[in-house]
Short mmCIF file of C-alpha atoms in Angstrom, two decimals:
data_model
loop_
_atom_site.label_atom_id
_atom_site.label_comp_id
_atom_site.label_asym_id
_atom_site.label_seq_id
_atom_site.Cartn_x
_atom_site.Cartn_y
_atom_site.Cartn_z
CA UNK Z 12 -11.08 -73.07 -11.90
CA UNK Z 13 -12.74 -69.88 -12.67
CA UNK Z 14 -12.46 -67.22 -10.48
CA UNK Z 15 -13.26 -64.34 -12.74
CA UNK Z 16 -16.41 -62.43 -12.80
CA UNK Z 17 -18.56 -61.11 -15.19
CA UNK Z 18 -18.32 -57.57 -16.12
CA UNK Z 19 -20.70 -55.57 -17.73
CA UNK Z 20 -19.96 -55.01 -21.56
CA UNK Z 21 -22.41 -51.93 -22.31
CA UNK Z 22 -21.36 -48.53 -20.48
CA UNK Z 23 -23.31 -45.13 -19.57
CA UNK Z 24 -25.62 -43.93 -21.62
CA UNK Z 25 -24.84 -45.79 -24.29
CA UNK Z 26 -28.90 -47.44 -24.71
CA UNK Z 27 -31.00 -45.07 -26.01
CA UNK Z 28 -34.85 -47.03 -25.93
CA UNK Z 29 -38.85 -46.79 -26.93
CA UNK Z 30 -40.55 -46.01 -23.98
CA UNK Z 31 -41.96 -49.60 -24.22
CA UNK Z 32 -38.26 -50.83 -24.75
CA UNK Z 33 -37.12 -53.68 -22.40
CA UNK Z 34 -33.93 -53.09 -20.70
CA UNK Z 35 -30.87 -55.93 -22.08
CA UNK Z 36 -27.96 -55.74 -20.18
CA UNK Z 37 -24.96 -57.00 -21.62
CA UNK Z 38 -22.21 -59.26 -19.83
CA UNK Z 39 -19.02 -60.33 -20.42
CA UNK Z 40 -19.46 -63.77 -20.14
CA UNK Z 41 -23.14 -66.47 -19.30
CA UNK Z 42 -24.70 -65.68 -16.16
CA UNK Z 43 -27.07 -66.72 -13.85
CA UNK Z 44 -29.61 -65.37 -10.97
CA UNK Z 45 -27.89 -64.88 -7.55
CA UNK Z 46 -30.05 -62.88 -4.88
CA UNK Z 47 -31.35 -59.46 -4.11
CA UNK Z 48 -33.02 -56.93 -6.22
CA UNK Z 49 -32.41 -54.53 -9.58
CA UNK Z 50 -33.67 -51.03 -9.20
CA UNK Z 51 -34.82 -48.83 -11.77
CA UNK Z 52 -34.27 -44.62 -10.80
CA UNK Z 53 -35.05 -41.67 -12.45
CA UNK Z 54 -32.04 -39.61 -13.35
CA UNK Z 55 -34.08 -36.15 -12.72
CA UNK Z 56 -34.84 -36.54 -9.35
CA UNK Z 57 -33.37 -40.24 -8.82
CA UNK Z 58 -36.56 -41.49 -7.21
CA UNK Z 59 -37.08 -45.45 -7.78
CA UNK Z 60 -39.65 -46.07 -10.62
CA UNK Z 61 -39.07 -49.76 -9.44
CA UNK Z 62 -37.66 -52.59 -7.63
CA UNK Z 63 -37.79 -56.26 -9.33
CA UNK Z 64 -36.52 -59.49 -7.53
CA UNK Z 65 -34.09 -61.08 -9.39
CA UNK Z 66 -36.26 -64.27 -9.27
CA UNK Z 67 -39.05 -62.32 -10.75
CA UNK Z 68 -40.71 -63.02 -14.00
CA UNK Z 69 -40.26 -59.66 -15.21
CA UNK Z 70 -36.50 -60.75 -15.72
CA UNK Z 71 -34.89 -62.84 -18.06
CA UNK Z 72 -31.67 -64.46 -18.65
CA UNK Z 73 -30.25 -65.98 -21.62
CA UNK Z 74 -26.75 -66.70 -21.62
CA UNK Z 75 -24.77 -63.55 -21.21
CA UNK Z 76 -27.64 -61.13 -21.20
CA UNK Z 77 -30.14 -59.75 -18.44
CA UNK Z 78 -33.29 -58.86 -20.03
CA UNK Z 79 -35.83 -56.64 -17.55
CA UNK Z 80 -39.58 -55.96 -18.43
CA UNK Z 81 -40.84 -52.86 -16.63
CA UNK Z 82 -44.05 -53.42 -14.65
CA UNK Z 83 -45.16 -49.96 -16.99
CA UNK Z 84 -43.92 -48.61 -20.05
CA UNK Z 85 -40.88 -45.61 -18.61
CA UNK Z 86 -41.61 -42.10 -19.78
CA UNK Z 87 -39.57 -40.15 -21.94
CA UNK Z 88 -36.35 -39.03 -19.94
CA UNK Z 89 -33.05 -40.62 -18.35
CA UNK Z 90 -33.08 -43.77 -15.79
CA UNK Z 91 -30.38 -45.20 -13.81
CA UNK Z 92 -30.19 -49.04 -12.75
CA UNK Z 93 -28.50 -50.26 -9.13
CA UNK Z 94 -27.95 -53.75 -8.34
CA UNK Z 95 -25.95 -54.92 -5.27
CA UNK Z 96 -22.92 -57.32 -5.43
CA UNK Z 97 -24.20 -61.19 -5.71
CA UNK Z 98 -27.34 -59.67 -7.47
CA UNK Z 99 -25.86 -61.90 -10.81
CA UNK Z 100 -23.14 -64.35 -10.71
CA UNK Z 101 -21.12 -65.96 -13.65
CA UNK Z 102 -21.80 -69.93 -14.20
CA UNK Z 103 -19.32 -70.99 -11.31
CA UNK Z 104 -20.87 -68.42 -8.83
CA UNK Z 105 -18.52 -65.68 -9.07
CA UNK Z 106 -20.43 -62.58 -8.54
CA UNK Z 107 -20.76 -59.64 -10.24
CA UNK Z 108 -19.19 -56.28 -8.35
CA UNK Z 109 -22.84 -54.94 -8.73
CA UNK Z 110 -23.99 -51.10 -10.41
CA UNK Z 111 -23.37 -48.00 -7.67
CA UNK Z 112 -24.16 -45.33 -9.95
CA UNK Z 113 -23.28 -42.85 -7.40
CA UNK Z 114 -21.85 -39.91 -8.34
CA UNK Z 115 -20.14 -39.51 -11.50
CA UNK Z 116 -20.59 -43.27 -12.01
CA UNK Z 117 -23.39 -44.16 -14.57
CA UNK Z 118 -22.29 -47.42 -14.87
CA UNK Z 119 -25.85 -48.59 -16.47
CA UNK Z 120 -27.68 -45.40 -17.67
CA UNK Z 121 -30.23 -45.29 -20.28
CA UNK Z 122 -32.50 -42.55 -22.22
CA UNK Z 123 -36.42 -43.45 -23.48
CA UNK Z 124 -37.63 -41.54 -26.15
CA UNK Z 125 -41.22 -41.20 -27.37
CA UNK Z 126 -40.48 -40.87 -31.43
CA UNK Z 127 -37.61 -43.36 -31.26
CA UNK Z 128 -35.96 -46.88 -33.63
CA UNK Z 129 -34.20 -49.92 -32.48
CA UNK Z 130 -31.19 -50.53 -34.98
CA UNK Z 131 -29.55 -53.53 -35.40
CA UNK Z 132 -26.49 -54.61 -37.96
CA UNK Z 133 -27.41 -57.94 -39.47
CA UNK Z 134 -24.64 -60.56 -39.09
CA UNK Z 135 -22.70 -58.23 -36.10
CA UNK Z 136 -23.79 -59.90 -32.93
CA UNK Z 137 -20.89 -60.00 -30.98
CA UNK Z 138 -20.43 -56.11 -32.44
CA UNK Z 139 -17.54 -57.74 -35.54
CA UNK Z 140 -18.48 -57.76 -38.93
CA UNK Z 141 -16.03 -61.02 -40.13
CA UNK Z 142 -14.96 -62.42 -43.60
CA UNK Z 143 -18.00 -64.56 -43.97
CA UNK Z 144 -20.77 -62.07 -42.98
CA UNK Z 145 -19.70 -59.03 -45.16
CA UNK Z 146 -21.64 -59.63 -47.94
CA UNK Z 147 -24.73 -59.85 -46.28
CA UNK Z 148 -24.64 -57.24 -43.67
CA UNK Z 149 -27.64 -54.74 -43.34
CA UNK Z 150 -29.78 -52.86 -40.88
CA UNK Z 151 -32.81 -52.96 -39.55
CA UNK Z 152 -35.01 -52.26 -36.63
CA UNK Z 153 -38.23 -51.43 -35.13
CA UNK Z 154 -39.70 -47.95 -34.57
CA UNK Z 155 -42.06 -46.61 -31.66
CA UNK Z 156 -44.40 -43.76 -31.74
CA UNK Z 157 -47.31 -42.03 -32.56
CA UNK Z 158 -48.64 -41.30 -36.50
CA UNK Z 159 -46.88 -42.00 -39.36
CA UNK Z 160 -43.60 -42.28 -39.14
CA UNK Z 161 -40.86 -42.35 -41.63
CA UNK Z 162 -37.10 -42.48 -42.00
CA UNK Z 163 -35.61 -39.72 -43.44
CA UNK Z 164 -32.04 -40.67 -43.60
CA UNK Z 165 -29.65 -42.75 -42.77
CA UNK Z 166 -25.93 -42.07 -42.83
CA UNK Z 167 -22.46 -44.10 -41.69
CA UNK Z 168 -20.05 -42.75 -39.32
CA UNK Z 169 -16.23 -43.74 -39.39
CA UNK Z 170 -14.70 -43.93 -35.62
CA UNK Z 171 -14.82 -40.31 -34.41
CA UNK Z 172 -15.49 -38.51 -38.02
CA UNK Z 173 -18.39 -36.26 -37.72
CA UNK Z 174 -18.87 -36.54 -41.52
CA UNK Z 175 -20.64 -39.69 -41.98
CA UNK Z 176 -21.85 -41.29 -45.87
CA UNK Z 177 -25.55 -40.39 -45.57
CA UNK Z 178 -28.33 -42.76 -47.81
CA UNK Z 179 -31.48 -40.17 -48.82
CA UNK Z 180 -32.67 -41.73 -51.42
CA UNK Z 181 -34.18 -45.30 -51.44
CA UNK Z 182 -34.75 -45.32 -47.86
CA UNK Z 183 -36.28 -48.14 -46.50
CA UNK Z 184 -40.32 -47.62 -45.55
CA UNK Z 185 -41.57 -48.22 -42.09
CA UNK Z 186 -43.99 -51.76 -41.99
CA UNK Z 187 -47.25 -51.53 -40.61
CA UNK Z 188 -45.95 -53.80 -37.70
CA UNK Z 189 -42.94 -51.02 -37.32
CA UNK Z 190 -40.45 -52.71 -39.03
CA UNK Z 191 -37.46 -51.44 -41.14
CA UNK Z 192 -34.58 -52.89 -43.14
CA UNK Z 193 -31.79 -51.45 -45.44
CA UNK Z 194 -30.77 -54.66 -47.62
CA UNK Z 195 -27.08 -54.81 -48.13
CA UNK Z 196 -27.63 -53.76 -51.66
CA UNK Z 197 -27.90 -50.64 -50.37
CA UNK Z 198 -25.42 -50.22 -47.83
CA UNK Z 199 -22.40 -47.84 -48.56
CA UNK Z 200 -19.47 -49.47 -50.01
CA UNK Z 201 -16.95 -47.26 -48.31
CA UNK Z 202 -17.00 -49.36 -45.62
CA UNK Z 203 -13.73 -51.35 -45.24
CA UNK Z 204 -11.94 -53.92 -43.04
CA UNK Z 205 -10.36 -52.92 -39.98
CA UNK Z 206 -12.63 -49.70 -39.69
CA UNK Z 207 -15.15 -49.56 -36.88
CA UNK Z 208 -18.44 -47.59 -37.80
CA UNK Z 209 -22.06 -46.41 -36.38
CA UNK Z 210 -25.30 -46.07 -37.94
CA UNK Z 211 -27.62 -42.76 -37.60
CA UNK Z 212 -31.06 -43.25 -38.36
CA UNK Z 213 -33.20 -40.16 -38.22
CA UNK Z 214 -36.98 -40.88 -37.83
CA UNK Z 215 -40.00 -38.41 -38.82
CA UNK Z 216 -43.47 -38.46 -37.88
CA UNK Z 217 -44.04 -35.59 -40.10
CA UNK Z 218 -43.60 -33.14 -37.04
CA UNK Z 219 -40.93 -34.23 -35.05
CA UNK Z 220 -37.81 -36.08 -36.06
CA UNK Z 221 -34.88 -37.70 -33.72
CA UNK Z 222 -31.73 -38.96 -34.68
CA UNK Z 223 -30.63 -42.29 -32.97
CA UNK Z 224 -27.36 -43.84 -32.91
CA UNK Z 225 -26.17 -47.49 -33.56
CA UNK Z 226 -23.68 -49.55 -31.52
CA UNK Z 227 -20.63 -48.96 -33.21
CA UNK Z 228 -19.47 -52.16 -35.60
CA UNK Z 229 -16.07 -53.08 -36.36
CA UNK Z 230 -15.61 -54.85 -39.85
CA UNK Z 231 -12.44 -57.18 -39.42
CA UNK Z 232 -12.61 -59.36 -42.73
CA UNK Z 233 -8.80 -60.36 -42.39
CA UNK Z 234 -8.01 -63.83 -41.36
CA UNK Z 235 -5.59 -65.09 -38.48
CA UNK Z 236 -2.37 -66.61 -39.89
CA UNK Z 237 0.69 -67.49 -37.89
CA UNK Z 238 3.35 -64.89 -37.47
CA UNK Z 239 6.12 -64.26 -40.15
CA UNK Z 240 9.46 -64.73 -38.33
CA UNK Z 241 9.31 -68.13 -35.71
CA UNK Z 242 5.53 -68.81 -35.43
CA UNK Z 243 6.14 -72.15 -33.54
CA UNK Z 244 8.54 -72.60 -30.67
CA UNK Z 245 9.37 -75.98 -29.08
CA UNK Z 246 9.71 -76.64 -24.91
CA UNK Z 247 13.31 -77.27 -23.78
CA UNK Z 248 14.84 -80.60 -23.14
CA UNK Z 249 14.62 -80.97 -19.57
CA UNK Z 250 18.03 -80.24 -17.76
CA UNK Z 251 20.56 -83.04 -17.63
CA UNK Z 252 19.30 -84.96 -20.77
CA UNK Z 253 19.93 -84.76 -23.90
CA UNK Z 254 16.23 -85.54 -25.58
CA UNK Z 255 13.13 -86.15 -24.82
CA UNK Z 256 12.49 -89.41 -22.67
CA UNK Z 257 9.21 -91.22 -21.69
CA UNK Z 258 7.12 -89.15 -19.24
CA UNK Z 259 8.09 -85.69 -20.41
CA UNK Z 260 5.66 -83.51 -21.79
CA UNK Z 261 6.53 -81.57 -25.04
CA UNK Z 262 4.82 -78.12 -25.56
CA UNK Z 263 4.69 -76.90 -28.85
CA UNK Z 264 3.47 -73.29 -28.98
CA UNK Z 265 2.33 -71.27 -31.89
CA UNK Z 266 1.72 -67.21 -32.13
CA UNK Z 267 -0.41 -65.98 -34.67
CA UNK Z 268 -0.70 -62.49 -36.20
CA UNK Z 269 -4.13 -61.50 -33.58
CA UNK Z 270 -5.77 -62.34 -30.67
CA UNK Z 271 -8.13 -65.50 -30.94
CA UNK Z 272 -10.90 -66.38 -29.04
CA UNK Z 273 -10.82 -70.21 -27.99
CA UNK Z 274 -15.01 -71.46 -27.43
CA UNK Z 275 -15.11 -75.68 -27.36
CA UNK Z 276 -11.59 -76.87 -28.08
CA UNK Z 277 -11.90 -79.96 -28.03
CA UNK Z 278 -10.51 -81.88 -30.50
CA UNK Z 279 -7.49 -79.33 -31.38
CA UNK Z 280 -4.42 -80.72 -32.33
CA UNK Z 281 -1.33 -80.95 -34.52
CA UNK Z 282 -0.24 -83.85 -35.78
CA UNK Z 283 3.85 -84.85 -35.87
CA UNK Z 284 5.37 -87.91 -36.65
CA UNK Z 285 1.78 -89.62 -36.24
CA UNK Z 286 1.30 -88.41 -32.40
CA UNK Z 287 -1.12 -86.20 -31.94
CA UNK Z 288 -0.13 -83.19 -30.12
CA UNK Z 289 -3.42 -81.74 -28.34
CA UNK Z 290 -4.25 -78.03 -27.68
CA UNK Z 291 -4.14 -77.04 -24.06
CA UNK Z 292 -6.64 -74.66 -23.61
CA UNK Z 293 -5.80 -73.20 -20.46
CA UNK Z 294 -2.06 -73.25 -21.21
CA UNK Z 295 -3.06 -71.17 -24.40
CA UNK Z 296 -5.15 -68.73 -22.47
CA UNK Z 297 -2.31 -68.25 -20.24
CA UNK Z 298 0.83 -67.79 -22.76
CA UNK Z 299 -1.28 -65.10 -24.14
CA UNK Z 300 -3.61 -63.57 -26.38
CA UNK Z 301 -2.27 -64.62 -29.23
CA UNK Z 302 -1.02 -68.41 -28.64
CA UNK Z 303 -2.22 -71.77 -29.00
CA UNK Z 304 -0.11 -74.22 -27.01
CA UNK Z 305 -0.10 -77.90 -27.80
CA UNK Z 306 1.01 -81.01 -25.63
CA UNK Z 307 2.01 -84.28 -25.67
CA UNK Z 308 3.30 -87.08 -23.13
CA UNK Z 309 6.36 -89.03 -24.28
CA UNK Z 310 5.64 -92.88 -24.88
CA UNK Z 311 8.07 -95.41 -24.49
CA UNK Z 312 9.46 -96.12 -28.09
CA UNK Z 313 8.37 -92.46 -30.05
CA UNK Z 314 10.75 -91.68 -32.60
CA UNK Z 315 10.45 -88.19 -33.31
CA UNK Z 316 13.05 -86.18 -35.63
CA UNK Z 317 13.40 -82.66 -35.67
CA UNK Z 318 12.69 -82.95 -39.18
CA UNK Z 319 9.18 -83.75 -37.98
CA UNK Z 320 8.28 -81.03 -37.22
CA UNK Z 321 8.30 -79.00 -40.49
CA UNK Z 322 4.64 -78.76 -41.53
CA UNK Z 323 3.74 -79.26 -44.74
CA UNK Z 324 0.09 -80.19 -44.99
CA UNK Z 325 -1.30 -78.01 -42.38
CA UNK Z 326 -4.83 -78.79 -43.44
CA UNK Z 327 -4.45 -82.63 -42.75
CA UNK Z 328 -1.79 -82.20 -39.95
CA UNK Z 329 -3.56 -79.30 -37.97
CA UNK Z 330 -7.12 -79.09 -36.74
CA UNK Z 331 -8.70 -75.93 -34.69
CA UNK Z 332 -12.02 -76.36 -33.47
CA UNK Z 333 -14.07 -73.60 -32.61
CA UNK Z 334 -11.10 -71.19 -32.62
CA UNK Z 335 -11.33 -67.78 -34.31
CA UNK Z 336 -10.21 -64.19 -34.15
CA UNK Z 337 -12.34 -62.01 -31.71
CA UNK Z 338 -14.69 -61.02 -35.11
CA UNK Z 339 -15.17 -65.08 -35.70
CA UNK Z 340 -12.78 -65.39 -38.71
CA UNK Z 341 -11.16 -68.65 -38.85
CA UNK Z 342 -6.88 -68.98 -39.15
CA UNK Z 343 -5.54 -69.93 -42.04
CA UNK Z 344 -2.07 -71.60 -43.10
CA UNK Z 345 0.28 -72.58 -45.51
CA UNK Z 346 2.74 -74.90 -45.45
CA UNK Z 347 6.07 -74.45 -42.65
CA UNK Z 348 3.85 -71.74 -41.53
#
């Protein structure tokens, strides 16, 4: 049963668009349309600019993400959204608390700019850079404005460090469509695993110039692997017996080194003594972050030693579908581990 909501995963002022920009609001989890209406305001004087029915064609959804077409392209300046409670519901109709921004909550605020660039990492959609997408990553993007427009630089911010690794030479050139890409030949190879970074990307049209801001990207290139010291515990014998009989269930639980994100299970298992011992996904999610708990029903006439369960071929006697680390990377395992 889910009975969690959505939540919103993008925060104030944090989107920065092209005055021609659609608005893509980021959730926490798919959604769908419930009732009511979203509400575009101007921050200056916080007069509506626009009201749009959730069932209208100006808005989109596509799994976790709200996309909304202004009737007309927003001036440069600062907006607000509201939506009520029930506006957007998760897949099992739990809705979402809704956007207030009353007072000193912005909960959805966003700036247009007239000389302005989308930027996107390539290979960081869900905001990780993993094992198997750092040697490909790159930027690019699309620029808005009037003339001819240029970038000028481009330079790589570590967390909080106001000294970033700037690129001025070999800058990528704006496309006549208004296109841009840095190839990962020239990204900066300072950037390392467990380091979260933002890309600046100042654009000229030979008058003006801005400066606008990536999401910030977190490269995690390190694979999950199960704890050093007792990565797999094994459920009690039930009291008054002294093993396992037919009927009881046996829950095998392993902790590895991060938290893992569990998609389409199904098929998980560990195999011991030739029973298959199958991943319980919501006993997982609920033994925490960092578990994977497996199950399996006593037959009548199993056999299984202690000895069992030492695992030497993990990759024939342990299967994880669709289970990774929050950035995507895969576990990995050695044998007895």
């Amino acid at each position: 049963m889910d009975t969690t909501t959505a939540t919103l995963t993008a925060q104030a002022m944090s989107v920065i668009l092209g005055e021609d920009s659609n608005l893509v609001i980021d959730f926490s989890e798919n959604i769908k349309a419930g009732t009511g209406n979203i509400v575009i305001h101007k921050a200056s004087d916080n007069t509506i600019v626009e009201t749009i029915a959730i069932d209208n064609s100006k808005i989109s959804i596509a799994n976790d993400k709200l996309t909304i077409n202004p009737t007309a392209d927003l001036t440069e300046g600062t907006y607000y959204i509201k939506m009520a409670s029930g506006v957007i519901t998760d897949m099992a109709g739990n809705a979402f608390a809704g956007i207030t921004n009353l007072g000193a909550d912005t909960t959805w605020a966003f700036a247009t700019k007239a000389l302005f660039t989308t930027i996107a990492w390539i290979g960081a959609d869900d905001n990780y850079i993993n094992d198997s997408e750092k040697d490909a990553t790159a930027l690019s993007g699309t620029v808005a404005g009037a003339g001819t427009l240029s970038i000028t630089k481009i330079e790589f911010f570590e967390g909080s460090n106001t000294v970033g690794t700037a690129i001025t030479s070999g800058l990528p050139a704006v496309a006549a469509d208004g296109t841009w890409a840095l190839a990962h030949s020239a990204m900066p190879s300072e950037l390392a695993d467990g380091k979260t970074y933002t890309a600046a990307v100042t654009l000229s049209d030979g008058t003006n110039s801005t400066t606008i801001t990536s999401t910030a990207v977190t490269y995690d290139t390190i694979n999950p692997t199960p704890i050093t010291t007792n990565p797999w515990t094994l459920s009690d014998i039930p009291a008054g017996q002294s093993a396992f009989k037919a009927g009881d269930v046996i829950s095998l639980t392993l902790t590895m080194s991060e938290t893992l994100k569990l998609n389409n299970t199904t098929g998980s298992k560990v195999v011991i003594a030739g029973k298959d011992f199958v991943l319980d996904k919501t006993a997982s999610t609920t033994a925490g972050d960092k578990k994977l708990v497996f199950k399996y029903s006593v037959q009548a006439g199993d056999s299984i030693a202690a000895t069992d369960f030492d695992i030497d071929n993990p990759t024939s006697d342990i299967t994880l579908n669709n289970i990774t680390d929050v950035a995507g990377n895969a576990p990995v395992f050695t044998a007895d581990r």
